[in-house]
PDB file of C-alpha atoms and ligand atoms in Angstrom:
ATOM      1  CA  UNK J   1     -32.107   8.845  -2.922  1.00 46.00           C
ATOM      2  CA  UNK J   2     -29.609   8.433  -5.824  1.00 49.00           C
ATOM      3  CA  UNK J   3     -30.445  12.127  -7.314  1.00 48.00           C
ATOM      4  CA  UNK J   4     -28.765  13.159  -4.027  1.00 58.00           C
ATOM      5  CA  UNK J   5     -25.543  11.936  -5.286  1.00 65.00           C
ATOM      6  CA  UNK J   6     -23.721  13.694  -8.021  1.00 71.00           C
ATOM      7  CA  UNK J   7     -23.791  12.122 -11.458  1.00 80.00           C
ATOM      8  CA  UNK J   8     -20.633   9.211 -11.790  1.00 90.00           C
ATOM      9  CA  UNK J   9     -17.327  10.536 -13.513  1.00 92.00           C
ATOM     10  CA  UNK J  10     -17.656  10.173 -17.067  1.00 93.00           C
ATOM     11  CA  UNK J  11     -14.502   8.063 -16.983  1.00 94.00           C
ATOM     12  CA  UNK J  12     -15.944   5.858 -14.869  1.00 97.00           C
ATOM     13  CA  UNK J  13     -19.500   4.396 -17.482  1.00 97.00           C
ATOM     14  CA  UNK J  14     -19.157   1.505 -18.872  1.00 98.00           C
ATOM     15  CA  UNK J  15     -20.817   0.800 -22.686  1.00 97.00           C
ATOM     16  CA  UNK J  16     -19.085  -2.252 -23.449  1.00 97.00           C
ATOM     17  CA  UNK J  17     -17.844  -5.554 -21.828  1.00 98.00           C
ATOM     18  CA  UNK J  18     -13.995  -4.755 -21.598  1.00 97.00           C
ATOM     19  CA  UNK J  19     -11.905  -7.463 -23.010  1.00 97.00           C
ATOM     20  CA  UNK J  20      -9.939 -10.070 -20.867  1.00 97.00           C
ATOM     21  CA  UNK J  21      -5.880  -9.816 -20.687  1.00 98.00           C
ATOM     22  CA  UNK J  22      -5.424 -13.108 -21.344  1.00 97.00           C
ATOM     23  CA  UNK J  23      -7.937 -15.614 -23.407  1.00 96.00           C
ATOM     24  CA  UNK J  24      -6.151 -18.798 -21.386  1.00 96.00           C
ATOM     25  CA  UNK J  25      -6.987 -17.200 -18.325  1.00 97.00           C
ATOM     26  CA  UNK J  26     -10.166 -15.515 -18.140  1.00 97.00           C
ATOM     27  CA  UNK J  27     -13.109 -16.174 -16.202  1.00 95.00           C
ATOM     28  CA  UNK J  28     -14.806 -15.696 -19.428  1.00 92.00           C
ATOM     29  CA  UNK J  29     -14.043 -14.566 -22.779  1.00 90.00           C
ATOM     30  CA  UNK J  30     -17.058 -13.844 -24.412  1.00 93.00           C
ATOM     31  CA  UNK J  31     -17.201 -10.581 -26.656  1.00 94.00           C
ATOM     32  CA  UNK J  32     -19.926  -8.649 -25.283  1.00 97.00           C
ATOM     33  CA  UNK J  33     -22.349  -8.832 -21.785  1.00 97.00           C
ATOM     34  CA  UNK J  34     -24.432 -11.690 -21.218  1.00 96.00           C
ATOM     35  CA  UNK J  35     -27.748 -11.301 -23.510  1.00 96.00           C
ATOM     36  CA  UNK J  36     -29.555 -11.796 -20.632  1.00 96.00           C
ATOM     37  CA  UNK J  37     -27.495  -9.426 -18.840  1.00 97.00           C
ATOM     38  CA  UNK J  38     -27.956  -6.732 -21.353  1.00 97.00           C
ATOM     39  CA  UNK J  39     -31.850  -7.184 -22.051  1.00 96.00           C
ATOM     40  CA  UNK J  40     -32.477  -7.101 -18.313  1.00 97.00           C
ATOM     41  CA  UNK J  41     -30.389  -3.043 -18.326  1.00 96.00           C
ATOM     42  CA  UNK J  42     -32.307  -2.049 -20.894  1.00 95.00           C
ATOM     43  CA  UNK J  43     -35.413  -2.690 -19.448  1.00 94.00           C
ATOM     44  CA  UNK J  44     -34.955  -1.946 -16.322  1.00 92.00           C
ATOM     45  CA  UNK J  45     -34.777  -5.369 -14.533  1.00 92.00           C
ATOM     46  CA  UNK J  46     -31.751  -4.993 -12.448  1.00 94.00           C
ATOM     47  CA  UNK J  47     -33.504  -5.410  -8.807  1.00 90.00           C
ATOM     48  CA  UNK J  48     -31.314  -4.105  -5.993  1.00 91.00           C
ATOM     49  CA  UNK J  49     -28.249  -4.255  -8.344  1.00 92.00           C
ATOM     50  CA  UNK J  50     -28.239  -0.207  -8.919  1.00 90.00           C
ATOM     51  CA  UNK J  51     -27.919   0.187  -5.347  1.00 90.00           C
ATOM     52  CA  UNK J  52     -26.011  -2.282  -4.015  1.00 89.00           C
ATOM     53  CA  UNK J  53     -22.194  -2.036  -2.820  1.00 94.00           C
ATOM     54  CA  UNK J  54     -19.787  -4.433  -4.377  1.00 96.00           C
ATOM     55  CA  UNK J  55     -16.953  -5.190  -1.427  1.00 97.00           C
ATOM     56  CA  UNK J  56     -13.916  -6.609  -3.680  1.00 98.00           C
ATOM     57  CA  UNK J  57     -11.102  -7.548  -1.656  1.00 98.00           C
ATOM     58  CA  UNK J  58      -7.039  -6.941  -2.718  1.00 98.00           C
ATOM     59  CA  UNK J  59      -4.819  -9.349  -0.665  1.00 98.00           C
ATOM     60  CA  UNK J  60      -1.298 -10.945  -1.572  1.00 98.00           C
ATOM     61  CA  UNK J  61       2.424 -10.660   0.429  1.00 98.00           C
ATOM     62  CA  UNK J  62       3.750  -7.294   1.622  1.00 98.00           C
ATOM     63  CA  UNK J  63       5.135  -4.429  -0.604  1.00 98.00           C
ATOM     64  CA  UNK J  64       3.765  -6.533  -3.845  1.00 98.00           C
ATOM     65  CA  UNK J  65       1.989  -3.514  -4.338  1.00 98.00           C
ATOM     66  CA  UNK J  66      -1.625  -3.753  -3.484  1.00 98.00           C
ATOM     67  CA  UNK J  67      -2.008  -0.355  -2.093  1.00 98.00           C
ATOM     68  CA  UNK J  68       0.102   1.534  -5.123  1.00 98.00           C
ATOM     69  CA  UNK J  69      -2.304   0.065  -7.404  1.00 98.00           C
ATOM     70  CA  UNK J  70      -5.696   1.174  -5.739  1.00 98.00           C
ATOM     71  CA  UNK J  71      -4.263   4.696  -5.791  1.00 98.00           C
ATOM     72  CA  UNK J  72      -2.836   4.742  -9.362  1.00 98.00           C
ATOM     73  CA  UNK J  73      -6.957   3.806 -10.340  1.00 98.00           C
ATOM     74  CA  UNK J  74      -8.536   5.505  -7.340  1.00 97.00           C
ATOM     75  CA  UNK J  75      -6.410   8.937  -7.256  1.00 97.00           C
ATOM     76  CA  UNK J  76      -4.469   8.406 -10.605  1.00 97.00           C
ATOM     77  CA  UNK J  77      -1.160   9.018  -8.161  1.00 98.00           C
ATOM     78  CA  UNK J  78       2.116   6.582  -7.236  1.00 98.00           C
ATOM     79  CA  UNK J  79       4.287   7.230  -4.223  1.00 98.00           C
ATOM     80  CA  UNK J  80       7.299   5.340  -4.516  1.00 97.00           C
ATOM     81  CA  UNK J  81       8.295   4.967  -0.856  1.00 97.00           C
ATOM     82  CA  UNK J  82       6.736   2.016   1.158  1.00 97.00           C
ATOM     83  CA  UNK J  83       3.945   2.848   3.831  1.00 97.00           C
ATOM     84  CA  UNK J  84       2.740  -0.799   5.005  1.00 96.00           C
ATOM     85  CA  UNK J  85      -0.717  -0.697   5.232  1.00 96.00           C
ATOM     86  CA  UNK J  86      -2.053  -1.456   8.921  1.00 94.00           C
ATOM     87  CA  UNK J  87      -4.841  -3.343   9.075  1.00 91.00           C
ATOM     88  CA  UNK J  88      -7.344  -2.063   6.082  1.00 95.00           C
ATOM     89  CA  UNK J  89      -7.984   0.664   4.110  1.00 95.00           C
ATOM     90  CA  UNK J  90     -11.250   1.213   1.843  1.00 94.00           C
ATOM     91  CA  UNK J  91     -11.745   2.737  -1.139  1.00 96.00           C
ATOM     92  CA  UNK J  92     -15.270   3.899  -2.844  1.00 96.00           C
ATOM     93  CA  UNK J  93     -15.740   3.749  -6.948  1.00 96.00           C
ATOM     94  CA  UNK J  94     -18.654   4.682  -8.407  1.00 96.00           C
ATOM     95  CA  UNK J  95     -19.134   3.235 -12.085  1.00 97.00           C
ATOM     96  CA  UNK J  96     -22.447   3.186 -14.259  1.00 96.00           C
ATOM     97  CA  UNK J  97     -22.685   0.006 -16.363  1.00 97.00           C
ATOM     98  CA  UNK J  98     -24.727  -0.411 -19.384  1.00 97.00           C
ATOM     99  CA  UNK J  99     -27.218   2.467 -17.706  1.00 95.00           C
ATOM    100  CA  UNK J 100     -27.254   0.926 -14.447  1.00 96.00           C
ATOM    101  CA  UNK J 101     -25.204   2.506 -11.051  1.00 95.00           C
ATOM    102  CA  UNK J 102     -22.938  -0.067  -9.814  1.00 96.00           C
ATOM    103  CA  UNK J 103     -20.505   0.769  -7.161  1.00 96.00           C
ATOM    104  CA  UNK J 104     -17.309  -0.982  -5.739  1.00 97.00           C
ATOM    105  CA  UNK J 105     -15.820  -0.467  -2.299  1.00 97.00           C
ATOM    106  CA  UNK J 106     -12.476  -2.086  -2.887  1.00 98.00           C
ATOM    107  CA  UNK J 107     -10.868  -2.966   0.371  1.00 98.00           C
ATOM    108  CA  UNK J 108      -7.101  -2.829   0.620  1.00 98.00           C
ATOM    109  CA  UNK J 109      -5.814  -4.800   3.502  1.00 97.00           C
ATOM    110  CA  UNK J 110      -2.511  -5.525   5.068  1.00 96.00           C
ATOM    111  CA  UNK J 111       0.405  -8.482   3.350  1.00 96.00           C
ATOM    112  CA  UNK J 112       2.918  -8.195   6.898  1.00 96.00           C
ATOM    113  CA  UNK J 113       2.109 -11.256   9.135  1.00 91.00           C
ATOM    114  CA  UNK J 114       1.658  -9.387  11.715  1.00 92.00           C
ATOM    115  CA  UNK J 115      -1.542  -7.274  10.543  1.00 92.00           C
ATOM    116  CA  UNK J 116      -2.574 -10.304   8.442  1.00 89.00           C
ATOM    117  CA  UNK J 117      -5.254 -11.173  11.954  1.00 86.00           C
ATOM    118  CA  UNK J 118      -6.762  -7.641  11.925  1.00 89.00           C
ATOM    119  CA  UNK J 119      -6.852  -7.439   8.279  1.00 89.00           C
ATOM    120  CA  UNK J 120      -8.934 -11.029   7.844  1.00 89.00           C
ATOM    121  CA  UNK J 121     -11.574 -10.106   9.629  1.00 90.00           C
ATOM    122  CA  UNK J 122     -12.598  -8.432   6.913  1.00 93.00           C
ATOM    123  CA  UNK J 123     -12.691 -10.615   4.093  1.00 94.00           C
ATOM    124  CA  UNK J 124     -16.400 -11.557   4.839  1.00 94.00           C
ATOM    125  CA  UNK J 125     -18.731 -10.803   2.415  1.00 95.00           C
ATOM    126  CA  UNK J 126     -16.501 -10.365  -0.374  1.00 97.00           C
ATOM    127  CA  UNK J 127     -18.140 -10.460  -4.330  1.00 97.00           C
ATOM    128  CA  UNK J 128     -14.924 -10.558  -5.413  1.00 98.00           C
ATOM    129  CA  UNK J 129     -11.148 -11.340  -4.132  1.00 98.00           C
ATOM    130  CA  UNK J 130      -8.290  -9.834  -6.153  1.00 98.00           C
ATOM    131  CA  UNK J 131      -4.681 -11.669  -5.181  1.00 98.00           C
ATOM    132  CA  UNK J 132      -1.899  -9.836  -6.142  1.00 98.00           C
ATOM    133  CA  UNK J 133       1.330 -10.629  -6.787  1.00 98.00           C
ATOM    134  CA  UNK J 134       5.028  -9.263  -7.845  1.00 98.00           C
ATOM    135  CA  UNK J 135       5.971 -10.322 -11.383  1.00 98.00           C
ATOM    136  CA  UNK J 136       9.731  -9.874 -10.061  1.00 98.00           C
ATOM    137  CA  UNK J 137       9.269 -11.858  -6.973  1.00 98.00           C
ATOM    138  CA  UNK J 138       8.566 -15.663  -7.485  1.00 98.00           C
ATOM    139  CA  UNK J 139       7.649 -16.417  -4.100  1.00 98.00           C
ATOM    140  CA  UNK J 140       4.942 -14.212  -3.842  1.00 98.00           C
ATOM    141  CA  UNK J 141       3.353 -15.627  -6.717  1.00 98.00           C
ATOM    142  CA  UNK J 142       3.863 -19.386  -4.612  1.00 98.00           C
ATOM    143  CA  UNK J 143       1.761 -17.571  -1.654  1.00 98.00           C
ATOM    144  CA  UNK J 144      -1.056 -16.878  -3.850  1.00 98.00           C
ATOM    145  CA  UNK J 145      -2.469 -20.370  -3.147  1.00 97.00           C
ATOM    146  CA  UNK J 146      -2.391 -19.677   0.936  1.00 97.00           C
ATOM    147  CA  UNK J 147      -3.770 -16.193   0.317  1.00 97.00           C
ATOM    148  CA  UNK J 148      -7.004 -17.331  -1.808  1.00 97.00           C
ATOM    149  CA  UNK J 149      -7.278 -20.145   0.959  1.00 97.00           C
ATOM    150  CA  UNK J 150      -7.604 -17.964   3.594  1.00 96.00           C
ATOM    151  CA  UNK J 151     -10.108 -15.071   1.863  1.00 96.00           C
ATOM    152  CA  UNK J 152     -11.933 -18.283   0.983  1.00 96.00           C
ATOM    153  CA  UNK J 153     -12.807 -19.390   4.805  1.00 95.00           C
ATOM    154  CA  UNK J 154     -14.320 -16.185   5.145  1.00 93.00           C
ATOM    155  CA  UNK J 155     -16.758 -16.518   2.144  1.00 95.00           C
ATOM    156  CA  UNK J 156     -19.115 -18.670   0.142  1.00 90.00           C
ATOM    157  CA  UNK J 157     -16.775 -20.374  -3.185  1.00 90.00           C
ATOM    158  CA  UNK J 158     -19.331 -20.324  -5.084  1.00 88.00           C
ATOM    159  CA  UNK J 159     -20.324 -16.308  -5.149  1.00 88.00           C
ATOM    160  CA  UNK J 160     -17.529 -14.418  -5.436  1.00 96.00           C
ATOM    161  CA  UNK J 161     -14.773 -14.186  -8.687  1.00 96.00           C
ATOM    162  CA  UNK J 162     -11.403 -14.328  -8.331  1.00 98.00           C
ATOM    163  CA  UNK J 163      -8.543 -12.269 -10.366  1.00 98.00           C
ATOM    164  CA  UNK J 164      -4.766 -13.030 -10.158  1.00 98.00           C
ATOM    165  CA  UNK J 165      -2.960  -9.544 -11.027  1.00 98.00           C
ATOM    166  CA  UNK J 166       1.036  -9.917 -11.298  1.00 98.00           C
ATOM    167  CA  UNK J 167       1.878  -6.269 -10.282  1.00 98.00           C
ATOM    168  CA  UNK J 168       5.091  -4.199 -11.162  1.00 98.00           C
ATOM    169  CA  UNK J 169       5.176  -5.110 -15.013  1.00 98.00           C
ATOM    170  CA  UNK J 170       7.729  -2.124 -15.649  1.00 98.00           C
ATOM    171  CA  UNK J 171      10.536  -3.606 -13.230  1.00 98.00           C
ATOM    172  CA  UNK J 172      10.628  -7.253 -15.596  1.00 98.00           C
ATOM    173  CA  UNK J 173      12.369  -6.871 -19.109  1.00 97.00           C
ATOM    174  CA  UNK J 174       9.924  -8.943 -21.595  1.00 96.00           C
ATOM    175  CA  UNK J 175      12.154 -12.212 -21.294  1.00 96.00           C
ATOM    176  CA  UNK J 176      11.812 -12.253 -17.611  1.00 97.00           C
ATOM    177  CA  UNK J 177       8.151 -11.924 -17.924  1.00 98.00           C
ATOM    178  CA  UNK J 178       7.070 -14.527 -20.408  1.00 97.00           C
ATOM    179  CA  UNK J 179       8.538 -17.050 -17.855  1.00 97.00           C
ATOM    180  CA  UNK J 180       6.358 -15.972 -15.249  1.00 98.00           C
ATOM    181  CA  UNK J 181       3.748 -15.518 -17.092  1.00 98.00           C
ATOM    182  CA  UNK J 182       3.706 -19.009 -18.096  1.00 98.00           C
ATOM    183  CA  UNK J 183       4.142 -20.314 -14.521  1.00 98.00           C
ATOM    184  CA  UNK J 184       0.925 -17.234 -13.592  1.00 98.00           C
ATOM    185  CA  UNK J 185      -1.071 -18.333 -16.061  1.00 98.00           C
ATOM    186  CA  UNK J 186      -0.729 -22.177 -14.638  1.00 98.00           C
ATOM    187  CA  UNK J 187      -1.791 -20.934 -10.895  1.00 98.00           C
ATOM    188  CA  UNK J 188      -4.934 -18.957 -12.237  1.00 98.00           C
ATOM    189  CA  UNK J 189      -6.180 -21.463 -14.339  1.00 97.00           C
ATOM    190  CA  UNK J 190      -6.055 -24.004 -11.191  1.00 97.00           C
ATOM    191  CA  UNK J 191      -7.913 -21.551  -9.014  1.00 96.00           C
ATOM    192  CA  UNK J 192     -10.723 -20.236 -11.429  1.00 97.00           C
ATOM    193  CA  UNK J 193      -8.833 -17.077 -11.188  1.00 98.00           C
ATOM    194  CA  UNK J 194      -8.762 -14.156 -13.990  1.00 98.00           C
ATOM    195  CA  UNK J 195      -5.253 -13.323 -14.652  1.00 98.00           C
ATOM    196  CA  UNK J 196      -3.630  -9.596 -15.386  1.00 98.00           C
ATOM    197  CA  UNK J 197      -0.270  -7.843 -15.596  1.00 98.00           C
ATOM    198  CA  UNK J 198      -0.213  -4.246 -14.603  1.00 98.00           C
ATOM    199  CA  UNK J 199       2.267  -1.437 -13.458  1.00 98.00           C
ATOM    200  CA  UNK J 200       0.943   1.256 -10.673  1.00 98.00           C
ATOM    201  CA  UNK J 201       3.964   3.326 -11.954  1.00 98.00           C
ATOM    202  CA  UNK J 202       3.385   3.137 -15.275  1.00 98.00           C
ATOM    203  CA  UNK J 203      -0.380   2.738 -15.369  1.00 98.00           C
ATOM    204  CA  UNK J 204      -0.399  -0.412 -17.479  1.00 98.00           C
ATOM    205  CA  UNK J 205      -3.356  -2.155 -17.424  1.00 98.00           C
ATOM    206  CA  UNK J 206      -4.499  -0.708 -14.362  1.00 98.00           C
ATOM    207  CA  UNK J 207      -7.403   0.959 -15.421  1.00 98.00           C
ATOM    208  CA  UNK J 208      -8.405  -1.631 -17.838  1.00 98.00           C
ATOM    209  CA  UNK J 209      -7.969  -4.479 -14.897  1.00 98.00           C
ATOM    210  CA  UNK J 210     -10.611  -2.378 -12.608  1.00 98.00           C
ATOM    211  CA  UNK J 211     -12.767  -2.069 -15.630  1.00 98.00           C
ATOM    212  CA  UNK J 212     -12.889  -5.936 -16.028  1.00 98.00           C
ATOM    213  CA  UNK J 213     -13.251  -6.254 -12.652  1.00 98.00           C
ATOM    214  CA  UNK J 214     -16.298  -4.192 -12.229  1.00 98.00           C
ATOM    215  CA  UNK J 215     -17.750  -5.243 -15.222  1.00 98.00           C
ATOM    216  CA  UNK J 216     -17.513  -9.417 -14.599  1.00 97.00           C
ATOM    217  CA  UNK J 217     -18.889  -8.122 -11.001  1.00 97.00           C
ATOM    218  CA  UNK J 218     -22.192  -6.202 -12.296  1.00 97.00           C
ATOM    219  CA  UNK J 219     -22.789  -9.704 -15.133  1.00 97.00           C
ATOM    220  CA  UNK J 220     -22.266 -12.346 -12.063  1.00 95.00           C
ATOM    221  CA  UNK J 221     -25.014  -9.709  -9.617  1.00 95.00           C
ATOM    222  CA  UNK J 222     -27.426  -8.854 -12.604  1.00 96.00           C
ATOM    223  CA  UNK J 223     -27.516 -12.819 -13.407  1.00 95.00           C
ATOM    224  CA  UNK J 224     -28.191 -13.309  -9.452  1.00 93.00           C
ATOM    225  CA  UNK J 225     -30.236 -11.005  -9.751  1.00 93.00           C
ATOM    226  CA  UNK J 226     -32.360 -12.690 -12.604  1.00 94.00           C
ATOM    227  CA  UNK J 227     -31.720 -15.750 -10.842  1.00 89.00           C
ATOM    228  CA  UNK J 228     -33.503 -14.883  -7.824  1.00 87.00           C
ATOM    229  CA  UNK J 229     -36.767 -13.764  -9.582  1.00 83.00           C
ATOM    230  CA  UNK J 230     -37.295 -16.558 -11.842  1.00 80.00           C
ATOM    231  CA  UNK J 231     -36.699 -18.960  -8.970  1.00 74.00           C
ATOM    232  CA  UNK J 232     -39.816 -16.948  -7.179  1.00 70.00           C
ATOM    233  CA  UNK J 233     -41.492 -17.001 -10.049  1.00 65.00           C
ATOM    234  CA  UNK J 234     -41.735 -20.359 -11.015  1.00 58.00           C
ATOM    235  CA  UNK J 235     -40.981 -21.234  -7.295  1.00 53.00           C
ATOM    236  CA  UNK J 236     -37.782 -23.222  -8.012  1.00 51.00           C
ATOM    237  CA  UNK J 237     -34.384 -22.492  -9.156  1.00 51.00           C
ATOM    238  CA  UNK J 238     -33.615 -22.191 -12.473  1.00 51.00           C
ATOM    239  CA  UNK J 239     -30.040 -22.264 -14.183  1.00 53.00           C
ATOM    240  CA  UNK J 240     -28.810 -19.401 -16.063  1.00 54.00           C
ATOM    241  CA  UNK J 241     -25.540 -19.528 -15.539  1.00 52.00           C
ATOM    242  CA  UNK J 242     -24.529 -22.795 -17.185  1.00 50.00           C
ATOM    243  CA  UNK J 243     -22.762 -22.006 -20.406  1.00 50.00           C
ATOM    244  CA  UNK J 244     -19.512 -24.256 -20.595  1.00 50.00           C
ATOM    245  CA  UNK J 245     -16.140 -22.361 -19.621  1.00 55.00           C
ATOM    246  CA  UNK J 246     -17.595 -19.993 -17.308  1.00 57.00           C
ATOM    247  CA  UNK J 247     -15.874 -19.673 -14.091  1.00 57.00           C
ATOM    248  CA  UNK J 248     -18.225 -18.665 -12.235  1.00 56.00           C
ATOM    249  CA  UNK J 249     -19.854 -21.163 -10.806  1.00 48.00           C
ATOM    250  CA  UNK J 250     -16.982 -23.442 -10.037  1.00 46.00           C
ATOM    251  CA  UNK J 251     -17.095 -23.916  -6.204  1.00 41.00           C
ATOM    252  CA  UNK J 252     -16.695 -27.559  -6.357  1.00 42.00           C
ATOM    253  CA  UNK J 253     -13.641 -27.837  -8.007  1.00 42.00           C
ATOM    254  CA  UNK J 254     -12.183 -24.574  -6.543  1.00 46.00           C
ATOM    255  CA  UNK J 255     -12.853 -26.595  -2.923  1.00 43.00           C
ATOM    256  CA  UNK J 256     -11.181 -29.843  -4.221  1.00 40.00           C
ATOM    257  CA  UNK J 257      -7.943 -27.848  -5.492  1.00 39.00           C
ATOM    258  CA  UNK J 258      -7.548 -24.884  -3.456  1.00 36.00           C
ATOM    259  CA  UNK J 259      -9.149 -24.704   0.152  1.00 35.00           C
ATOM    260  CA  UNK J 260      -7.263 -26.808   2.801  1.00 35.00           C
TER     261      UNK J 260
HETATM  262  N1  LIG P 301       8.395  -0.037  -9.986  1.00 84.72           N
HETATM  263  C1  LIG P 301       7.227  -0.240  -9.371  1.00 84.72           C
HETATM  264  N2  LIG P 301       7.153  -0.182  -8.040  1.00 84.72           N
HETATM  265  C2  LIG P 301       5.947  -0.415  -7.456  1.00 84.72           C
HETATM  266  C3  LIG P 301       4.777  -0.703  -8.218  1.00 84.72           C
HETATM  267  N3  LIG P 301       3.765  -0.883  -7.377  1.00 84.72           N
HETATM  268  C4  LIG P 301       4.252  -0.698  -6.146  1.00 84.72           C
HETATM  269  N4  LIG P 301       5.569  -0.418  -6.166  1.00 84.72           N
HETATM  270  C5  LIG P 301       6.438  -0.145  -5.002  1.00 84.72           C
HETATM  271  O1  LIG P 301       6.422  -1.268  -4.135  1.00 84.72           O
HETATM  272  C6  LIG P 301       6.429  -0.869  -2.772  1.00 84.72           C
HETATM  273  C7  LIG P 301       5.229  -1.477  -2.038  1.00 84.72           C
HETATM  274  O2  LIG P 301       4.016  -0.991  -2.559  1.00 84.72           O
HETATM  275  P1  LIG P 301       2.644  -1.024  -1.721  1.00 84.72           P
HETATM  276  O3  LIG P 301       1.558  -0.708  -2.660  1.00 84.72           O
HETATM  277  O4  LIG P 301       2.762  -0.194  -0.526  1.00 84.72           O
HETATM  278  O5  LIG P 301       2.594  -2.564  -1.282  1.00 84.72           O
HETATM  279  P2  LIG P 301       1.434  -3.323  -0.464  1.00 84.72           P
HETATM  280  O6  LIG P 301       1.164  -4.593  -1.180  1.00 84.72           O
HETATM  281  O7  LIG P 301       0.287  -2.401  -0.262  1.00 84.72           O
HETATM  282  O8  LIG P 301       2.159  -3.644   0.919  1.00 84.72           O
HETATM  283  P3  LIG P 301       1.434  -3.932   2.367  1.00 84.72           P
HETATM  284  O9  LIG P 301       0.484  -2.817   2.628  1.00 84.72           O
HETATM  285  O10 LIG P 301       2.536  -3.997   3.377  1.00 84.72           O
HETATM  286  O11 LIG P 301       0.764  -5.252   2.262  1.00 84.72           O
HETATM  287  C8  LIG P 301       6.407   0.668  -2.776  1.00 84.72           C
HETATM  288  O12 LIG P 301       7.724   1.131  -2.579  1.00 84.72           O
HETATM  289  C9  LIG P 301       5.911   1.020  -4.160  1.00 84.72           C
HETATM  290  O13 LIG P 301       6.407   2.245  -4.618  1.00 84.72           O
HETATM  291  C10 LIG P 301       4.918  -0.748  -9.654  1.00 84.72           C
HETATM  292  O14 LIG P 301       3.967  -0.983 -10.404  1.00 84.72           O
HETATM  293  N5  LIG P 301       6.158  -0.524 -10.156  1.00 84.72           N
HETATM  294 MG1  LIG P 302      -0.591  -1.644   1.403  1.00 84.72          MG
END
């Protein structure tokens, strides 16, 4: 089935775990893959995880940008005018990490209140929920909270990751920015959240944020992966996953903090 497919874009393989944008805010900040992660690639033990689709979700407020910055990665373009998204829109991204085909459907769906019923009904079944906010806008960065709340009723805390991504980097002069950073930083650490600064006009980031992003997504399925068939193995569940600072499995305080 896969040699039906044409080979993945050479711009799109992954070698190497790419880095984190900010070591205060990163779901992890390890150097390199998982060991585990890595040993099971090179020997093939990856399960389903070369053929599954990765749904990653992009919500936040209207015109913060969440539909510039799929495109800027997706089709490398930027249209300055504003074309609200109705509803959803989906993307497909084919990557190859460490050897193994790993694909993303990233699922751009609507900020305005008004689309905001159409567009939930598709948060289910997220792996991962991105939250984006402007860097020049304060307020959309306070409706963060109410925007991971909501993606959240729609699917299990503990299985997907979550990235905070201040968008529009090239509109805030450096000054400007630290001081939201600060205040960004604060939010994403309280909700388990990665956080990243980017620009869809400029390109900043952008590329390396969906790198990240695809990356942390293949580690978190290859480890459920592994996960799965030692638990059948040895017929009961066994923790891999448990190395202090990790973010991912962090339901129980994410619940306590963030979900109303
Ligand atoms: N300067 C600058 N403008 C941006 C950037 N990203 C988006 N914009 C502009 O912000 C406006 C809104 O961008 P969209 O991507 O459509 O916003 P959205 O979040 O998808 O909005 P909804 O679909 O309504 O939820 C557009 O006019 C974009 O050109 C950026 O990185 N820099
Ligand atoms: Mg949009």
């Amino acid at each position: 089935m896969m040699s039906m497919l044409a080979p993945v874009r050479r711009d799109r393989i992954i070698a190497e775990l790419p880095q984190c944008f900010h070591k205060e805010a990163a779901l992890h900040s390890r150097s390199s893959f998982h060991p585990q992660v890595t040993d099971a690639c090179q020997e093939q033990r990856t399960g389903t995880v070369g053929f599954k689709i990765s749904k990653i979700i992009v919500v936040g407020d209207l015109s913060v940008g969440k539909t510039c910055l799929i495109n800027r990665f997706c089709k490398d373009t930027f249209d300055k005018n504003y074309k609200a998204t109705i509803g959803v829109d989906f993307e497909m991204e084919r990557f190859e990490v460490l050897g193994v085909p790993f694909s993303l459907q990233l699922w751009d769906t609507a900020g305005q209140e008004r689309f905001k019923c159409i567009a939930s009904t598709y948060y289910r079944g997220a792996q991962a929920i991105v939250i984006v906010f402007d860097v020049n806008d304060v307020a959309s960065l306070a409706h963060a909270r109410q925007w991971l709340a909501d993606a959240l009723k729609e699917n299990d805390p503990s299985n997907v990751i979550l990235f905070l991504v201040g968008s529009k980097k090239d509109l805030s002069p450096p000054a400007q920015y630290s001081l939201i950073e600060r205040d960004a930083i604060k939010v994403a650490k309280e909700m388990h959240a990665e956080y990243w600064a980017v620009s869809s006009l400029t390109g900043e980031n952008v590329r390396e944020f969906f790198f990240r992003v695809a990356s942390l997504t293949f580690e978190s399925s290859v480890l459920a992966e592994l996960e799965k068939s030692s638990a059948r193995k040895i017929g009961d569940v066994v923790r891999i996953r448990s190395a202090d600072g990790d973010l991912y499995l962090t339901a129980q305080r994410r619940k306590s903090k963030c979900c109303r």
